[in-house]
GROMACS .gro file of C-alpha atoms in nm:
model
  326
    1UNK     CA    1   0.003   0.000   0.001
    2UNK     CA    2   0.147   0.319  -0.102
    3UNK     CA    3   0.053   0.529   0.204
    4UNK     CA    4   0.262   0.834   0.304
    5UNK     CA    5   0.295   1.099   0.570
    6UNK     CA    6   0.172   1.450   0.507
    7UNK     CA    7  -0.182   1.333   0.444
    8UNK     CA    8  -0.367   1.603   0.631
    9UNK     CA    9  -0.674   1.578   0.404
   10UNK     CA   10  -0.733   1.237   0.569
   11UNK     CA   11  -0.681   1.383   0.920
   12UNK     CA   12  -0.924   1.671   0.850
   13UNK     CA   13  -1.182   1.431   0.707
   14UNK     CA   14  -1.167   1.191   0.997
   15UNK     CA   15  -1.134   1.438   1.282
   16UNK     CA   16  -1.245   1.767   1.153
   17UNK     CA   17  -1.088   2.118   1.199
   18UNK     CA   18  -0.812   2.291   1.010
   19UNK     CA   19  -0.567   2.384   1.286
   20UNK     CA   20  -0.335   2.082   1.285
   21UNK     CA   21   0.020   2.018   1.400
   22UNK     CA   22   0.153   1.784   1.123
   23UNK     CA   23   0.423   1.555   1.264
   24UNK     CA   24   0.359   1.282   1.008
   25UNK     CA   25   0.661   1.359   0.796
   26UNK     CA   26   1.032   1.391   0.837
   27UNK     CA   27   1.054   1.752   0.696
   28UNK     CA   28   1.254   2.021   0.873
   29UNK     CA   29   0.987   2.255   1.039
   30UNK     CA   30   1.223   2.556   1.020
   31UNK     CA   31   1.300   2.577   0.642
   32UNK     CA   32   1.584   2.742   0.470
   33UNK     CA   33   1.502   3.116   0.395
   34UNK     CA   34   1.389   3.123   0.041
   35UNK     CA   35   1.607   3.349  -0.165
   36UNK     CA   36   1.467   3.648  -0.355
   37UNK     CA   37   1.359   3.522  -0.698
   38UNK     CA   38   1.455   3.703  -1.018
   39UNK     CA   39   1.195   3.759  -1.285
   40UNK     CA   40   1.379   3.487  -1.507
   41UNK     CA   41   1.343   3.232  -1.231
   42UNK     CA   42   0.961   3.257  -1.268
   43UNK     CA   43   0.900   3.385  -1.623
   44UNK     CA   44   1.152   3.183  -1.822
   45UNK     CA   45   1.243   2.827  -1.873
   46UNK     CA   46   1.551   2.717  -1.673
   47UNK     CA   47   1.878   2.755  -1.856
   48UNK     CA   48   2.113   2.457  -1.898
   49UNK     CA   49   2.397   2.660  -1.743
   50UNK     CA   50   2.181   2.732  -1.434
   51UNK     CA   51   2.084   2.358  -1.393
   52UNK     CA   52   2.451   2.269  -1.424
   53UNK     CA   53   2.553   2.527  -1.154
   54UNK     CA   54   2.295   2.373  -0.928
   55UNK     CA   55   2.418   2.011  -0.992
   56UNK     CA   56   2.778   2.120  -0.930
   57UNK     CA   57   2.707   2.288  -0.596
   58UNK     CA   58   2.491   2.003  -0.488
   59UNK     CA   59   2.753   1.746  -0.591
   60UNK     CA   60   3.017   1.934  -0.391
   61UNK     CA   61   2.796   1.957  -0.080
   62UNK     CA   62   2.737   1.582  -0.098
   63UNK     CA   63   3.112   1.514  -0.119
   64UNK     CA   64   3.124   1.392  -0.480
   65UNK     CA   65   3.435   1.402  -0.693
   66UNK     CA   66   3.465   1.522  -1.053
   67UNK     CA   67   3.404   1.174  -1.187
   68UNK     CA   68   3.060   1.153  -1.025
   69UNK     CA   69   2.776   1.267  -1.246
   70UNK     CA   70   2.480   1.444  -1.086
   71UNK     CA   71   2.125   1.503  -1.208
   72UNK     CA   72   1.871   1.744  -1.056
   73UNK     CA   73   1.520   1.612  -1.063
   74UNK     CA   74   1.174   1.708  -0.940
   75UNK     CA   75   1.234   1.545  -0.583
   76UNK     CA   76   1.402   1.213  -0.490
   77UNK     CA   77   1.056   1.076  -0.568
   78UNK     CA   78   1.101   1.136  -0.944
   79UNK     CA   79   1.418   0.941  -0.946
   80UNK     CA   80   1.247   0.652  -0.755
   81UNK     CA   81   1.004   0.622  -1.041
   82UNK     CA   82   1.264   0.614  -1.309
   83UNK     CA   83   1.536   0.399  -1.172
   84UNK     CA   84   1.351   0.075  -1.232
   85UNK     CA   85   1.374   0.157  -1.603
   86UNK     CA   86   1.758   0.155  -1.602
   87UNK     CA   87   1.772  -0.229  -1.645
   88UNK     CA   88   1.547  -0.503  -1.782
   89UNK     CA   89   1.295  -0.599  -1.508
   90UNK     CA   90   1.400  -0.902  -1.309
   91UNK     CA   91   1.460  -0.990  -0.961
   92UNK     CA   92   1.491  -0.693  -0.713
   93UNK     CA   93   1.546  -0.702  -0.343
   94UNK     CA   94   1.460  -0.419  -0.097
   95UNK     CA   95   1.609  -0.393   0.256
   96UNK     CA   96   1.313  -0.349   0.469
   97UNK     CA   97   1.096  -0.252   0.627
   98UNK     CA   98   1.150   0.081   0.473
   99UNK     CA   99   0.995   0.363   0.260
  100UNK     CA  100   0.722   0.185   0.053
  101UNK     CA  101   0.764   0.373  -0.274
  102UNK     CA  102   1.075   0.196  -0.381
  103UNK     CA  103   0.896  -0.155  -0.398
  104UNK     CA  104   0.579  -0.003  -0.546
  105UNK     CA  105   0.776   0.172  -0.827
  106UNK     CA  106   0.980  -0.135  -0.900
  107UNK     CA  107   0.659  -0.353  -0.920
  108UNK     CA  108   0.493  -0.102  -1.157
  109UNK     CA  109   0.778  -0.159  -1.393
  110UNK     CA  110   0.743  -0.535  -1.390
  111UNK     CA  111   1.009  -0.616  -1.128
  112UNK     CA  112   0.960  -0.916  -0.893
  113UNK     CA  113   1.031  -0.754  -0.554
  114UNK     CA  114   1.158  -0.949  -0.242
  115UNK     CA  115   1.194  -0.766   0.088
  116UNK     CA  116   1.483  -0.887   0.293
  117UNK     CA  117   1.623  -0.811   0.647
  118UNK     CA  118   1.990  -0.796   0.602
  119UNK     CA  119   2.243  -0.635   0.371
  120UNK     CA  120   2.385  -0.991   0.313
  121UNK     CA  121   2.064  -1.105   0.168
  122UNK     CA  122   2.087  -0.831  -0.106
  123UNK     CA  123   2.390  -0.997  -0.268
  124UNK     CA  124   2.315  -1.148  -0.593
  125UNK     CA  125   2.010  -0.921  -0.680
  126UNK     CA  126   1.981  -0.789  -1.015
  127UNK     CA  127   1.875  -0.460  -0.839
  128UNK     CA  128   1.899  -0.391  -0.475
  129UNK     CA  129   1.765  -0.092  -0.268
  130UNK     CA  130   1.898   0.029   0.060
  131UNK     CA  131   1.764   0.343   0.240
  132UNK     CA  132   2.054   0.486   0.446
  133UNK     CA  133   1.962   0.614   0.711
  134UNK     CA  134   1.646   0.406   0.694
  135UNK     CA  135   1.292   0.540   0.720
  136UNK     CA  136   1.122   0.463   0.964
  137UNK     CA  137   1.371   0.292   1.214
  138UNK     CA  138   1.678   0.500   1.144
  139UNK     CA  139   1.896   0.193   1.071
  140UNK     CA  140   2.237   0.298   0.940
  141UNK     CA  141   2.488   0.127   0.707
  142UNK     CA  142   2.858   0.187   0.684
  143UNK     CA  143   2.957   0.312   0.351
  144UNK     CA  144   3.246   0.062   0.321
  145UNK     CA  145   2.974  -0.225   0.352
  146UNK     CA  146   2.767  -0.057   0.077
  147UNK     CA  147   3.074  -0.010  -0.153
  148UNK     CA  148   3.148  -0.389  -0.118
  149UNK     CA  149   2.775  -0.475  -0.182
  150UNK     CA  150   2.773  -0.271  -0.508
  151UNK     CA  151   3.015  -0.533  -0.646
  152UNK     CA  152   2.776  -0.809  -0.574
  153UNK     CA  153   2.462  -0.686  -0.735
  154UNK     CA  154   2.351  -0.569  -1.079
  155UNK     CA  155   2.259  -0.221  -0.970
  156UNK     CA  156   2.262  -0.079  -0.628
  157UNK     CA  157   2.026   0.201  -0.537
  158UNK     CA  158   2.109   0.378  -0.214
  159UNK     CA  159   1.838   0.632  -0.091
  160UNK     CA  160   2.002   0.900   0.130
  161UNK     CA  161   1.718   1.122   0.161
  162UNK     CA  162   1.786   1.177   0.530
  163UNK     CA  163   2.157   1.184   0.507
  164UNK     CA  164   2.221   1.554   0.519
  165UNK     CA  165   2.267   1.563   0.887
  166UNK     CA  166   2.495   1.257   0.892
  167UNK     CA  167   2.734   1.299   0.591
  168UNK     CA  168   2.974   1.036   0.711
  169UNK     CA  169   2.716   0.768   0.613
  170UNK     CA  170   2.709   0.884   0.242
  171UNK     CA  171   2.830   0.664  -0.030
  172UNK     CA  172   2.868   0.965  -0.264
  173UNK     CA  173   3.240   1.021  -0.197
  174UNK     CA  174   3.297   0.659  -0.297
  175UNK     CA  175   3.084   0.635  -0.618
  176UNK     CA  176   3.394   0.647  -0.840
  177UNK     CA  177   3.472   0.315  -0.689
  178UNK     CA  178   3.112   0.193  -0.729
  179UNK     CA  179   3.023   0.216  -1.092
  180UNK     CA  180   2.709   0.006  -1.047
  181UNK     CA  181   2.555   0.225  -0.773
  182UNK     CA  182   2.326   0.517  -0.781
  183UNK     CA  183   2.275   0.742  -0.482
  184UNK     CA  184   1.952   0.942  -0.441
  185UNK     CA  185   1.924   1.267  -0.237
  186UNK     CA  186   1.638   1.480  -0.134
  187UNK     CA  187   1.653   1.850  -0.091
  188UNK     CA  188   1.307   1.923   0.069
  189UNK     CA  189   1.354   1.719   0.392
  190UNK     CA  190   1.666   1.875   0.555
  191UNK     CA  191   1.615   2.220   0.393
  192UNK     CA  192   1.240   2.214   0.486
  193UNK     CA  193   1.121   2.333   0.136
  194UNK     CA  194   0.966   2.015   0.023
  195UNK     CA  195   0.704   2.196  -0.198
  196UNK     CA  196   0.977   2.294  -0.441
  197UNK     CA  197   1.012   1.931  -0.544
  198UNK     CA  198   1.395   1.901  -0.573
  199UNK     CA  199   1.613   1.602  -0.547
  200UNK     CA  200   1.932   1.446  -0.724
  201UNK     CA  201   2.054   1.117  -0.853
  202UNK     CA  202   2.432   1.069  -0.847
  203UNK     CA  203   2.639   0.790  -1.007
  204UNK     CA  204   2.860   0.694  -1.302
  205UNK     CA  205   2.810   0.904  -1.611
  206UNK     CA  206   2.633   0.635  -1.826
  207UNK     CA  207   2.374   0.562  -1.555
  208UNK     CA  208   2.305   0.934  -1.493
  209UNK     CA  209   2.289   1.007  -1.870
  210UNK     CA  210   2.037   0.748  -1.903
  211UNK     CA  211   1.819   0.886  -1.627
  212UNK     CA  212   1.863   1.238  -1.773
  213UNK     CA  213   1.719   1.127  -2.109
  214UNK     CA  214   1.423   0.966  -1.929
  215UNK     CA  215   1.372   1.287  -1.707
  216UNK     CA  216   1.336   1.504  -2.012
  217UNK     CA  217   1.398   1.872  -2.040
  218UNK     CA  218   1.325   2.117  -1.758
  219UNK     CA  219   1.317   1.846  -1.488
  220UNK     CA  220   1.354   2.121  -1.216
  221UNK     CA  221   1.193   2.458  -1.172
  222UNK     CA  222   1.356   2.805  -1.161
  223UNK     CA  223   1.256   2.856  -0.803
  224UNK     CA  224   1.404   2.514  -0.704
  225UNK     CA  225   1.732   2.600  -0.892
  226UNK     CA  226   1.763   2.927  -0.715
  227UNK     CA  227   1.698   2.785  -0.357
  228UNK     CA  228   1.915   2.483  -0.414
  229UNK     CA  229   2.210   2.684  -0.526
  230UNK     CA  230   2.192   2.918  -0.228
  231UNK     CA  231   2.121   2.644   0.026
  232UNK     CA  232   2.394   2.406  -0.075
  233UNK     CA  233   2.655   2.671  -0.066
  234UNK     CA  234   2.540   2.780   0.288
  235UNK     CA  235   2.772   2.576   0.507
  236UNK     CA  236   2.693   2.803   0.813
  237UNK     CA  237   2.327   2.728   0.788
  238UNK     CA  238   2.384   2.357   0.740
  239UNK     CA  239   2.598   2.323   1.056
  240UNK     CA  240   2.358   2.533   1.271
  241UNK     CA  241   2.065   2.339   1.142
  242UNK     CA  242   2.225   2.009   1.215
  243UNK     CA  243   2.302   2.103   1.574
  244UNK     CA  244   1.942   2.233   1.625
  245UNK     CA  245   1.781   1.923   1.482
  246UNK     CA  246   1.999   1.700   1.699
  247UNK     CA  247   1.889   1.886   2.011
  248UNK     CA  248   1.529   1.875   1.918
  249UNK     CA  249   1.533   1.512   1.843
  250UNK     CA  250   1.670   1.450   2.200
  251UNK     CA  251   1.398   1.680   2.334
  252UNK     CA  252   1.130   1.478   2.149
  253UNK     CA  253   1.281   1.164   2.281
  254UNK     CA  254   1.230   1.304   2.633
  255UNK     CA  255   0.865   1.379   2.567
  256UNK     CA  256   0.805   1.022   2.436
  257UNK     CA  257   0.985   0.864   2.725
  258UNK     CA  258   0.770   1.050   2.971
  259UNK     CA  259   0.468   0.905   2.779
  260UNK     CA  260   0.607   0.557   2.821
  261UNK     CA  261   0.709   0.500   2.463
  262UNK     CA  262   1.060   0.345   2.377
  263UNK     CA  263   1.265   0.472   2.108
  264UNK     CA  264   1.299   0.241   1.798
  265UNK     CA  265   1.525   0.457   1.621
  266UNK     CA  266   1.525   0.760   1.387
  267UNK     CA  267   1.727   1.047   1.250
  268UNK     CA  268   1.752   1.404   1.347
  269UNK     CA  269   1.448   1.473   1.146
  270UNK     CA  270   1.212   1.205   1.272
  271UNK     CA  271   1.187   0.959   1.561
  272UNK     CA  272   0.999   0.618   1.571
  273UNK     CA  273   0.870   0.482   1.900
  274UNK     CA  274   0.734   0.158   2.025
  275UNK     CA  275   0.390   0.213   2.184
  276UNK     CA  276   0.157  -0.025   2.342
  277UNK     CA  277  -0.095   0.036   2.060
  278UNK     CA  278   0.014   0.252   1.759
  279UNK     CA  279  -0.344   0.294   1.626
  280UNK     CA  280  -0.470   0.404   1.975
  281UNK     CA  281  -0.163   0.648   2.009
  282UNK     CA  282  -0.236   0.795   1.671
  283UNK     CA  283  -0.599   0.832   1.749
  284UNK     CA  284  -0.519   0.999   2.076
  285UNK     CA  285  -0.294   1.244   1.928
  286UNK     CA  286  -0.543   1.324   1.640
  287UNK     CA  287  -0.815   1.406   1.884
  288UNK     CA  288  -0.580   1.693   1.990
  289UNK     CA  289  -0.525   1.766   1.617
  290UNK     CA  290  -0.164   1.646   1.628
  291UNK     CA  291  -0.103   1.417   1.316
  292UNK     CA  292   0.139   1.127   1.330
  293UNK     CA  293   0.233   0.823   1.120
  294UNK     CA  294   0.192   0.461   1.179
  295UNK     CA  295   0.284   0.163   0.958
  296UNK     CA  296   0.087  -0.138   0.821
  297UNK     CA  297   0.354  -0.388   0.922
  298UNK     CA  298   0.371  -0.285   1.288
  299UNK     CA  299   0.107  -0.275   1.552
  300UNK     CA  300   0.328  -0.075   1.796
  301UNK     CA  301   0.553   0.161   1.579
  302UNK     CA  302   0.455   0.542   1.568
  303UNK     CA  303   0.671   0.796   1.399
  304UNK     CA  304   0.682   1.171   1.482
  305UNK     CA  305   0.857   1.458   1.309
  306UNK     CA  306   0.975   1.764   1.506
  307UNK     CA  307   0.734   2.033   1.605
  308UNK     CA  308   0.974   2.322   1.526
  309UNK     CA  309   0.816   2.629   1.693
  310UNK     CA  310   0.744   2.681   2.057
  311UNK     CA  311   0.371   2.665   2.012
  312UNK     CA  312   0.414   2.326   1.849
  313UNK     CA  313   0.628   2.173   2.128
  314UNK     CA  314   0.376   2.307   2.388
  315UNK     CA  315   0.079   2.157   2.186
  316UNK     CA  316   0.246   1.823   2.171
  317UNK     CA  317   0.331   1.825   2.529
  318UNK     CA  318  -0.018   1.909   2.620
  319UNK     CA  319  -0.158   1.637   2.414
  320UNK     CA  320   0.074   1.365   2.546
  321UNK     CA  321  -0.012   1.482   2.910
  322UNK     CA  322  -0.385   1.471   2.858
  323UNK     CA  323  -0.361   1.125   2.685
  324UNK     CA  324  -0.166   1.006   2.990
  325UNK     CA  325  -0.437   1.138   3.228
  326UNK     CA  326  -0.725   0.990   3.044
   0.00000   0.00000   0.00000
């Protein structure tokens, strides 16, 4: 089932009201300040030189070398839909449980998909998918292990949508030694501008050239190009944001522990907790107009994003306190 967070329409339909605190996603609630847009960014088609400049600054921010090709796309989700077309459909393995869109996109293109529980079980697959760090449990994999795995599969896809705050996990600096690997990156999550729809695919030139042909012209918008060029060059903002997100994740863990929930794992952008009953916990929060995320494969896991502003923290605190008292 291709269910996702951010589905406030469902929350409003089921519980009413419009004043919701949406913690169902892993999007930074304090976004990068949008730069002033030129008339050309909105009124003209993007120039190839501007797209190339964006791809260059992004590749540098991710730690990629000159031999690594980079393609800007309309979100990491756009790349997820196209990656299955890079090879003839066959047997694919996905390290799970994880973000459900990978398996869904593969099946839509005719792949037979098997979910496995360990990296070792991915070896031998015609196409293998790893999300690092993983969504929703935050499981992490050493890039040395992923580089070695890339030699044992037909194509390795590593989704690093939540890797901005933990760059040591990234396979991007090693892609020149892993020609059968592609890394996907998301802009909207860490930078908090998900509505711009910007993401990247990085890998060997032949793989990225094939994706570029499938993506077609003008795969990213002028506003996305402007925001990405500014944000990826802003190292001070990146460092300050990583520090703030880390503090806020620990604060969220404290609130959850007080409610009796145990940390399963997560990243600085989201936390997943084991609760006595995930559906009951989600319902309890929703009755206070706090939207959360649960998963069809677990009766206990509940994921929360970060509230961000002071009012959001206070609102979540009140909801958890009143739930404990009821």
